[in-house]
PDB file of C-alpha atoms in Angstrom:
ATOM      1  CA  UNK A1177     270.125  -4.262 183.395  1.00 52.00           C
ATOM      2  CA  UNK A1178     267.722  -3.037 186.087  1.00 57.00           C
ATOM      3  CA  UNK A1179     268.121   0.484 187.527  1.00 60.00           C
ATOM      4  CA  UNK A1180     268.485   0.045 191.311  1.00 65.00           C
ATOM      5  CA  UNK A1181     267.982   3.785 191.952  1.00 68.00           C
ATOM      6  CA  UNK A1182     264.498   3.747 190.462  1.00 76.00           C
ATOM      7  CA  UNK A1183     261.688   4.211 193.007  1.00 77.00           C
ATOM      8  CA  UNK A1184     259.407   1.196 193.354  1.00 86.00           C
ATOM      9  CA  UNK A1185     255.902   1.669 191.959  1.00 92.00           C
ATOM     10  CA  UNK A1186     252.978   1.618 194.391  1.00 92.00           C
ATOM     11  CA  UNK A1187     249.547   0.576 193.173  1.00 95.00           C
ATOM     12  CA  UNK A1188     247.034   2.807 194.979  1.00 94.00           C
ATOM     13  CA  UNK A1189     243.369   1.874 194.865  1.00 96.00           C
ATOM     14  CA  UNK A1190     240.619   4.475 195.348  1.00 95.00           C
ATOM     15  CA  UNK A1191     237.174   3.110 196.249  1.00 95.00           C
ATOM     16  CA  UNK A1192     234.179   4.984 194.815  1.00 95.00           C
ATOM     17  CA  UNK A1193     232.776   6.001 198.227  1.00 91.00           C
ATOM     18  CA  UNK A1194     236.139   7.474 199.235  1.00 93.00           C
ATOM     19  CA  UNK A1195     236.587   9.142 195.822  1.00 96.00           C
ATOM     20  CA  UNK A1196     233.458  11.233 196.444  1.00 94.00           C
ATOM     21  CA  UNK A1197     235.224  12.920 199.358  1.00 95.00           C
ATOM     22  CA  UNK A1198     233.849  14.666 202.429  1.00 94.00           C
ATOM     23  CA  UNK A1199     233.432  18.448 202.591  1.00 95.00           C
ATOM     24  CA  UNK A1200     235.173  20.166 205.493  1.00 95.00           C
ATOM     25  CA  UNK A1201     235.420  23.833 206.397  1.00 93.00           C
ATOM     26  CA  UNK A1202     237.181  23.380 209.732  1.00 93.00           C
ATOM     27  CA  UNK A1203     240.115  21.269 210.846  1.00 95.00           C
ATOM     28  CA  UNK A1204     241.062  20.745 214.481  1.00 96.00           C
ATOM     29  CA  UNK A1205     244.624  19.575 215.030  1.00 97.00           C
ATOM     30  CA  UNK A1206     245.850  17.951 218.236  1.00 97.00           C
ATOM     31  CA  UNK A1207     249.162  16.247 218.907  1.00 97.00           C
ATOM     32  CA  UNK A1208     251.058  14.165 221.405  1.00 96.00           C
ATOM     33  CA  UNK A1209     254.729  13.198 221.377  1.00 96.00           C
ATOM     34  CA  UNK A1210     253.995  10.305 219.005  1.00 97.00           C
ATOM     35  CA  UNK A1211     251.141  11.404 216.734  1.00 98.00           C
ATOM     36  CA  UNK A1212     249.178  14.207 215.127  1.00 98.00           C
ATOM     37  CA  UNK A1213     245.394  13.911 214.998  1.00 98.00           C
ATOM     38  CA  UNK A1214     243.530  15.949 212.399  1.00 97.00           C
ATOM     39  CA  UNK A1215     239.731  16.072 212.722  1.00 98.00           C
ATOM     40  CA  UNK A1216     237.855  17.403 209.688  1.00 97.00           C
ATOM     41  CA  UNK A1217     234.509  19.036 210.470  1.00 96.00           C
ATOM     42  CA  UNK A1218     231.701  20.627 208.470  1.00 94.00           C
ATOM     43  CA  UNK A1219     230.322  23.445 210.569  1.00 91.00           C
ATOM     44  CA  UNK A1220     227.197  25.262 209.379  1.00 90.00           C
ATOM     45  CA  UNK A1221     226.459  28.930 210.163  1.00 86.00           C
ATOM     46  CA  UNK A1222     223.885  29.336 212.909  1.00 87.00           C
ATOM     47  CA  UNK A1223     224.057  25.670 213.949  1.00 89.00           C
ATOM     48  CA  UNK A1224     225.647  25.310 217.408  1.00 88.00           C
ATOM     49  CA  UNK A1225     226.622  21.648 216.943  1.00 92.00           C
ATOM     50  CA  UNK A1226     228.874  19.950 214.397  1.00 93.00           C
ATOM     51  CA  UNK A1227     230.237  16.434 213.975  1.00 93.00           C
ATOM     52  CA  UNK A1228     233.697  15.250 213.045  1.00 96.00           C
ATOM     53  CA  UNK A1229     233.346  13.907 209.496  1.00 96.00           C
ATOM     54  CA  UNK A1230     236.788  12.342 209.220  1.00 96.00           C
ATOM     55  CA  UNK A1231     239.833  11.780 211.454  1.00 97.00           C
ATOM     56  CA  UNK A1232     243.360  11.248 210.201  1.00 97.00           C
ATOM     57  CA  UNK A1233     246.132  10.109 212.557  1.00 98.00           C
ATOM     58  CA  UNK A1234     249.718  10.748 211.450  1.00 98.00           C
ATOM     59  CA  UNK A1235     253.209  10.237 212.793  1.00 98.00           C
ATOM     60  CA  UNK A1236     255.082  13.504 213.393  1.00 98.00           C
ATOM     61  CA  UNK A1237     257.251  12.735 210.346  1.00 98.00           C
ATOM     62  CA  UNK A1238     254.227  12.253 208.091  1.00 98.00           C
ATOM     63  CA  UNK A1239     252.576  15.394 209.523  1.00 98.00           C
ATOM     64  CA  UNK A1240     255.683  17.400 208.598  1.00 98.00           C
ATOM     65  CA  UNK A1241     255.725  15.909 205.072  1.00 98.00           C
ATOM     66  CA  UNK A1242     252.014  16.702 204.680  1.00 97.00           C
ATOM     67  CA  UNK A1243     252.594  20.275 205.860  1.00 97.00           C
ATOM     68  CA  UNK A1244     255.379  20.768 203.285  1.00 98.00           C
ATOM     69  CA  UNK A1245     253.349  19.156 200.482  1.00 98.00           C
ATOM     70  CA  UNK A1246     250.296  21.274 201.299  1.00 97.00           C
ATOM     71  CA  UNK A1247     252.382  24.485 201.405  1.00 98.00           C
ATOM     72  CA  UNK A1248     253.941  23.576 198.042  1.00 98.00           C
ATOM     73  CA  UNK A1249     250.519  22.952 196.488  1.00 98.00           C
ATOM     74  CA  UNK A1250     249.105  26.224 197.866  1.00 98.00           C
ATOM     75  CA  UNK A1251     252.111  28.060 196.381  1.00 98.00           C
ATOM     76  CA  UNK A1252     251.517  26.398 192.977  1.00 98.00           C
ATOM     77  CA  UNK A1253     247.785  27.169 193.147  1.00 98.00           C
ATOM     78  CA  UNK A1254     248.464  30.840 193.892  1.00 98.00           C
ATOM     79  CA  UNK A1255     250.981  31.071 191.042  1.00 98.00           C
ATOM     80  CA  UNK A1256     248.250  29.906 188.659  1.00 98.00           C
ATOM     81  CA  UNK A1257     245.113  31.461 190.163  1.00 97.00           C
ATOM     82  CA  UNK A1258     246.317  34.379 192.277  1.00 97.00           C
ATOM     83  CA  UNK A1259     246.598  34.876 196.018  1.00 96.00           C
ATOM     84  CA  UNK A1260     244.115  33.044 198.211  1.00 95.00           C
ATOM     85  CA  UNK A1261     242.399  35.663 200.359  1.00 93.00           C
ATOM     86  CA  UNK A1262     241.892  34.959 204.041  1.00 89.00           C
ATOM     87  CA  UNK A1263     238.729  36.344 205.638  1.00 84.00           C
ATOM     88  CA  UNK A1264     238.195  37.109 209.296  1.00 79.00           C
ATOM     89  CA  UNK A1265     236.111  34.497 211.053  1.00 69.00           C
ATOM     90  CA  UNK A1266     234.695  34.680 214.554  1.00 62.00           C
ATOM     91  CA  UNK A1267     236.639  32.530 217.019  1.00 63.00           C
ATOM     92  CA  UNK A1268     235.265  29.062 217.582  1.00 60.00           C
ATOM     93  CA  UNK A1269     235.955  27.859 221.144  1.00 55.00           C
ATOM     94  CA  UNK A1270     237.098  24.270 220.697  1.00 52.00           C
ATOM     95  CA  UNK A1271     239.533  23.036 223.274  1.00 49.00           C
ATOM     96  CA  UNK A1272     239.283  19.282 223.630  1.00 45.00           C
ATOM     97  CA  UNK A1273     241.917  19.023 226.332  1.00 43.00           C
ATOM     98  CA  UNK A1274     245.118  19.166 224.288  1.00 47.00           C
ATOM     99  CA  UNK A1275     247.349  21.365 222.207  1.00 53.00           C
ATOM    100  CA  UNK A1276     245.085  22.579 219.424  1.00 56.00           C
ATOM    101  CA  UNK A1277     245.549  24.362 216.124  1.00 60.00           C
ATOM    102  CA  UNK A1278     242.934  25.321 213.567  1.00 59.00           C
ATOM    103  CA  UNK A1279     243.176  25.255 209.798  1.00 59.00           C
TER     104      UNK A1279
END
């Protein structure tokens, strides 16, 4: 007899070029009533210009799930490796005309 409470399996494929990843040391987050937009940027010291390397668009529900999952993973990381230290960084003026957060 089949268990109807069992979650269906999802086959996720990871292409080689995506698997290599993109380095980011700045995230700019904007939102509207219907979506969150997260731009990942690699900004270099002393270079006044940087390009968005990747953009992810999420529904508010998915953004909240991502926030919880990320917080849970940071907590697990710190339990294993110790507290992640935050260092002061000079402010980066980046207002693209919307509500903005930085991560």
